[in-house]
Amino acid sequence: MRKVIAGNWKMHHGPSAAVDFLSRFRPAVQEGSVRIALFPPALSLASARRAAAAAIEIGAQHIHWERSGAFTGELSAEMAGEVGATLALIGHSERRHLFGETDAEVARKVRAAIRAELTPVVCVGELLEERRAGRLDEVLARQVGTVTEALATASDFMVAYEPVWAIGTGETATPEDATAAHRLVRSALGELGGAPVLYGGSVNPANAGALLFAPDVDGVLVGGASLDPIGFGNIVETGVGG
C-alpha cells in the first residue's frame, strides 16, 4: 500500500494563495510514489484542482448530506465533485467539537460522499479527558461503528485517527500511541480494516518519518505544516524515501 500524505489547509489559502502554493509544491510530487491529497477551503477547490498536478488529489473539508436545499453556507458533495474534488474530509474534530457535528451526522455525510462518488476520509479521535479516563477504545469503537455500515458500500475510503489533544497544540502522540490507536480503529472496522488509516495531530517535517513508518500507520493527515509548500514537500519526500 502506498503511503498517504494529506494536507488540511483549514481556513487558509484562498484561490490565489492556493495557486501559488501548488506552483511551489508541484516539484516535490513524484508520480505514483505516494498518494497525495490536499483539502483546501471550499472557495479554493476549483483553483487548486486547475493548478494541481494530476497526481495530487483534491478534497473538500466539509460537505452537507443533502444534494441541495435551504442550507445557507453549506456545500453538497455533488457541488464539490463538480469543481474537481475527489475526496471529502468528514467528521474532523473541529467540525465535531466546534460546530457540534454528531456521529449520526457524520454517518449521513459519509453516505452523501459515496453517493457523489467522493472518497470519504473519516476522522475519529478522543479528547484529553477521554484518554485520561481510559476511554480510548470506547470512543473509537463508537465513532467508527457509526459509519461502518455506510463505508461497506464505498469502493475507496480512509480513516484518519486524530487525537484531539494533539491537534494544533504541539503535542504529538508517540509512534507507539499511534500504532495502538490504529489497531483499535482496524478492530472496529472489522472486515473493512484493510483500508488506509492515517495519523493526524501536530505532524511536521521533524516527526513525520517516525509516525509514517510506525506499524499500522498508512499515512498522515497534516494540518498547519501543510500550509508551507517546502515543509509539506519535505514530508512527501519522507514518505517517498521510506
Short mmCIF file of C-alpha atoms in Angstrom, two decimals:
data_model
loop_
_atom_site.label_atom_id
_atom_site.label_comp_id
_atom_site.label_asym_id
_atom_site.label_seq_id
_atom_site.Cartn_x
_atom_site.Cartn_y
_atom_site.Cartn_z
CA MET A 1 0.00 0.00 0.00
CA ARG A 2 1.33 3.46 -0.92
CA LYS A 3 1.73 5.88 1.94
CA VAL A 4 -0.87 8.66 2.02
CA ILE A 5 0.27 12.25 2.63
CA ALA A 6 -2.75 14.51 3.11
CA GLY A 7 -2.83 18.21 3.95
CA ASN A 8 -5.78 20.01 5.53
CA TRP A 9 -5.46 23.75 4.96
CA LYS A 10 -8.44 24.58 7.17
CA MET A 11 -9.43 28.28 6.75
CA HIS A 12 -6.19 29.25 4.97
CA HIS A 13 -5.11 29.77 1.34
CA GLY A 14 -7.74 31.47 -0.78
CA PRO A 15 -7.81 30.86 -4.54
CA SER A 16 -4.67 32.89 -5.41
CA ALA A 17 -2.70 31.55 -2.46
CA ALA A 18 -3.71 28.02 -3.44
CA VAL A 19 -2.32 28.51 -6.95
CA ASP A 20 0.90 29.98 -5.53
CA PHE A 21 1.28 27.06 -3.12
CA LEU A 22 0.83 24.48 -5.85
CA SER A 23 3.27 26.18 -8.21
CA ARG A 24 5.91 25.86 -5.48
CA PHE A 25 4.87 22.42 -4.27
CA ARG A 26 4.49 20.57 -7.57
CA PRO A 27 8.24 19.90 -8.00
CA ALA A 28 8.06 17.71 -4.86
CA VAL A 29 5.50 15.40 -6.46
CA GLN A 30 6.70 12.09 -7.85
CA GLU A 31 4.01 10.31 -9.83
CA GLY A 32 2.78 7.17 -8.11
CA SER A 33 5.32 7.12 -5.28
CA VAL A 34 2.91 8.22 -2.55
CA ARG A 35 -0.75 9.18 -2.56
CA ILE A 36 -1.02 12.95 -2.07
CA ALA A 37 -4.24 14.73 -1.13
CA LEU A 38 -4.95 18.36 -0.31
CA PHE A 39 -8.07 19.75 1.35
CA PRO A 40 -8.35 23.48 0.56
CA PRO A 41 -11.21 25.77 1.65
CA ALA A 42 -14.35 25.46 -0.48
CA LEU A 43 -13.64 28.69 -2.39
CA SER A 44 -10.24 27.36 -3.42
CA LEU A 45 -11.32 23.93 -4.64
CA ALA A 46 -11.60 24.86 -8.32
CA SER A 47 -8.37 26.90 -8.37
CA ALA A 48 -6.47 24.15 -6.58
CA ARG A 49 -7.75 21.49 -8.98
CA ARG A 50 -6.69 23.54 -12.02
CA ALA A 51 -3.23 24.24 -10.56
CA ALA A 52 -2.50 20.79 -9.15
CA ALA A 53 -0.54 18.07 -10.90
CA ALA A 54 -2.65 15.10 -11.93
CA ALA A 55 -1.07 13.04 -9.13
CA ILE A 56 -2.43 15.38 -6.45
CA GLU A 57 -5.95 14.63 -5.26
CA ILE A 58 -8.16 17.49 -4.12
CA GLY A 59 -10.81 17.11 -1.44
CA ALA A 60 -13.48 19.14 0.32
CA GLN A 61 -13.02 19.87 4.02
CA HIS A 62 -16.74 19.58 4.73
CA ILE A 63 -19.93 18.57 2.93
CA HIS A 64 -23.64 18.55 3.68
CA TRP A 65 -25.63 15.32 3.43
CA GLU A 66 -28.29 16.72 1.08
CA ARG A 67 -27.82 17.27 -2.65
CA SER A 68 -29.38 20.75 -2.47
CA GLY A 69 -31.77 22.77 -0.36
CA ALA A 70 -32.23 25.70 2.03
CA PHE A 71 -28.91 25.20 3.85
CA THR A 72 -27.23 28.60 3.76
CA GLY A 73 -23.44 28.41 3.69
CA GLU A 74 -23.31 24.66 3.06
CA LEU A 75 -21.67 22.67 0.26
CA SER A 76 -23.10 19.47 -1.19
CA ALA A 77 -20.91 16.54 -2.15
CA GLU A 78 -22.14 16.88 -5.73
CA MET A 79 -21.08 20.56 -5.86
CA ALA A 80 -17.64 19.66 -4.54
CA GLY A 81 -17.29 16.97 -7.18
CA GLU A 82 -18.37 19.34 -9.94
CA VAL A 83 -15.38 21.62 -9.27
CA GLY A 84 -12.89 18.77 -9.16
CA ALA A 85 -12.91 17.32 -5.64
CA THR A 86 -12.50 13.55 -5.46
CA LEU A 87 -12.37 13.21 -1.66
CA ALA A 88 -14.29 14.60 1.30
CA LEU A 89 -12.97 15.07 4.84
CA ILE A 90 -15.76 14.08 7.21
CA GLY A 91 -16.03 14.36 10.99
CA HIS A 92 -12.89 16.39 11.60
CA SER A 93 -12.51 17.17 15.30
CA GLU A 94 -13.11 20.87 14.66
CA ARG A 95 -16.41 20.06 12.98
CA ARG A 96 -17.36 17.75 15.85
CA HIS A 97 -16.24 19.91 18.78
CA LEU A 98 -16.53 23.50 17.49
CA PHE A 99 -19.66 23.07 15.37
CA GLY A 100 -21.41 20.26 17.20
CA GLU A 101 -21.35 17.66 14.44
CA THR A 102 -22.75 14.39 15.77
CA ASP A 103 -21.85 10.79 14.99
CA ALA A 104 -25.19 10.44 13.20
CA GLU A 105 -24.46 13.47 11.01
CA VAL A 106 -21.01 12.09 10.21
CA ALA A 107 -22.63 8.87 9.00
CA ARG A 108 -25.07 10.82 6.81
CA LYS A 109 -22.19 12.75 5.27
CA VAL A 110 -20.30 9.53 4.57
CA ARG A 111 -23.33 8.27 2.65
CA ALA A 112 -23.52 11.57 0.76
CA ALA A 113 -19.86 11.36 -0.24
CA ILE A 114 -20.32 7.80 -1.51
CA ARG A 115 -23.47 8.85 -3.38
CA ALA A 116 -21.45 11.56 -5.17
CA GLU A 117 -18.55 9.16 -5.84
CA LEU A 118 -16.20 11.01 -3.50
CA THR A 119 -13.75 9.10 -1.31
CA PRO A 120 -14.71 9.65 2.36
CA VAL A 121 -11.85 10.38 4.75
CA VAL A 122 -13.47 9.86 8.14
CA CYS A 123 -11.82 11.48 11.16
CA VAL A 124 -12.01 9.92 14.61
CA GLY A 125 -10.23 10.61 17.88
CA GLU A 126 -10.52 11.19 21.60
CA LEU A 127 -10.47 14.25 23.84
CA LEU A 128 -7.76 14.52 26.50
CA GLU A 129 -10.22 13.82 29.31
CA GLU A 130 -11.47 10.72 27.47
CA ARG A 131 -7.92 9.45 27.08
CA ARG A 132 -7.12 10.09 30.77
CA ALA A 133 -10.29 8.24 31.75
CA GLY A 134 -9.16 5.17 29.79
CA ARG A 135 -11.98 5.52 27.27
CA LEU A 136 -9.93 5.50 24.04
CA ASP A 137 -11.22 2.07 22.98
CA GLU A 138 -14.83 3.05 23.74
CA VAL A 139 -14.62 6.37 21.84
CA LEU A 140 -13.01 4.90 18.73
CA ALA A 141 -15.38 1.91 18.71
CA ARG A 142 -18.37 4.27 18.87
CA GLN A 143 -17.13 6.73 16.23
CA VAL A 144 -16.03 4.02 13.80
CA GLY A 145 -19.03 1.80 14.49
CA THR A 146 -21.41 4.59 13.46
CA VAL A 147 -20.01 4.66 9.91
CA THR A 148 -19.10 1.05 9.14
CA GLU A 149 -22.46 0.22 7.53
CA ALA A 150 -22.11 3.17 5.17
CA LEU A 151 -18.42 2.51 4.48
CA ALA A 152 -19.20 -1.06 3.47
CA THR A 153 -20.73 0.38 0.28
CA ALA A 154 -17.67 2.52 -0.58
CA SER A 155 -15.20 1.49 -3.26
CA ASP A 156 -12.50 3.57 -1.54
CA PHE A 157 -12.28 5.21 1.87
CA MET A 158 -9.79 6.21 4.55
CA VAL A 159 -9.94 6.77 8.29
CA ALA A 160 -7.83 9.43 9.99
CA TYR A 161 -7.07 8.98 13.69
CA GLU A 162 -6.54 12.41 15.21
CA PRO A 163 -6.18 12.60 18.99
CA VAL A 164 -7.95 15.89 19.71
CA TRP A 165 -5.41 16.79 22.41
CA ALA A 166 -2.63 16.74 19.79
CA ILE A 167 -4.23 18.99 17.16
CA GLY A 168 -2.63 22.40 16.90
CA THR A 169 -1.13 22.06 20.38
CA GLY A 170 2.38 20.99 19.50
CA GLU A 171 1.72 17.78 21.43
CA THR A 172 2.03 14.64 19.33
CA ALA A 173 1.13 11.05 20.03
CA THR A 174 4.19 8.83 20.06
CA PRO A 175 4.55 6.29 17.23
CA GLU A 176 3.57 3.66 19.81
CA ASP A 177 0.41 5.63 20.71
CA ALA A 178 -0.48 5.92 17.03
CA THR A 179 0.06 2.21 16.40
CA ALA A 180 -2.10 1.23 19.37
CA ALA A 181 -4.94 3.55 18.32
CA HIS A 182 -4.77 2.45 14.68
CA ARG A 183 -5.10 -1.18 15.74
CA LEU A 184 -8.24 -0.23 17.67
CA VAL A 185 -9.58 1.51 14.56
CA ARG A 186 -8.91 -1.58 12.43
CA SER A 187 -10.57 -3.79 15.02
CA ALA A 188 -13.65 -1.55 14.98
CA LEU A 189 -13.71 -1.64 11.17
CA GLY A 190 -13.81 -5.43 11.20
CA GLU A 191 -13.81 -6.79 7.65
CA LEU A 192 -13.17 -3.26 6.34
CA GLY A 193 -9.91 -3.00 8.29
CA GLY A 194 -7.70 -3.15 5.21
CA ALA A 195 -8.44 0.49 4.37
CA PRO A 196 -5.72 3.12 4.91
CA VAL A 197 -5.62 4.54 8.44
CA LEU A 198 -3.83 7.88 8.74
CA TYR A 199 -2.43 9.67 11.78
CA GLY A 200 -3.22 13.37 12.27
CA GLY A 201 -2.17 15.65 15.11
CA SER A 202 0.69 18.18 15.00
CA VAL A 203 2.51 16.28 12.23
CA ASN A 204 5.53 18.21 10.95
CA PRO A 205 8.70 17.52 8.93
CA ALA A 206 10.63 16.63 12.10
CA ASN A 207 8.28 13.91 13.37
CA ALA A 208 6.67 12.71 10.13
CA GLY A 209 9.18 9.93 9.49
CA ALA A 210 8.72 8.27 12.87
CA LEU A 211 4.95 8.43 12.53
CA LEU A 212 4.73 7.42 8.86
CA PHE A 213 6.68 4.23 9.38
CA ALA A 214 5.22 3.15 12.69
CA PRO A 215 3.40 -0.20 12.45
CA ASP A 216 -0.21 0.08 11.24
CA VAL A 217 0.21 3.73 10.15
CA ASP A 218 -0.57 4.11 6.45
CA GLY A 219 -0.08 7.85 6.16
CA VAL A 220 -0.50 11.23 7.80
CA LEU A 221 -3.10 14.00 7.81
CA VAL A 222 -1.11 17.21 8.19
CA GLY A 223 -2.61 20.46 9.45
CA GLY A 224 -0.51 23.60 9.98
CA ALA A 225 2.63 22.11 8.41
CA SER A 226 0.73 21.58 5.14
CA LEU A 227 0.44 25.35 4.61
CA ASP A 228 4.12 25.66 3.71
CA PRO A 229 4.88 24.09 0.31
CA ILE A 230 8.52 23.45 1.23
CA GLY A 231 7.76 21.84 4.59
CA PHE A 232 4.90 19.80 3.15
CA GLY A 233 7.18 18.80 0.29
CA ASN A 234 9.69 17.55 2.85
CA ILE A 235 7.00 15.36 4.41
CA VAL A 236 6.16 13.97 0.96
CA GLU A 237 9.85 13.24 0.37
CA THR A 238 9.95 11.41 3.70
CA GLY A 239 7.10 9.20 2.54
CA VAL A 240 8.81 8.58 -0.81
CA GLY A 241 12.13 7.77 0.85
CA GLY A 242 10.61 5.09 3.04
#
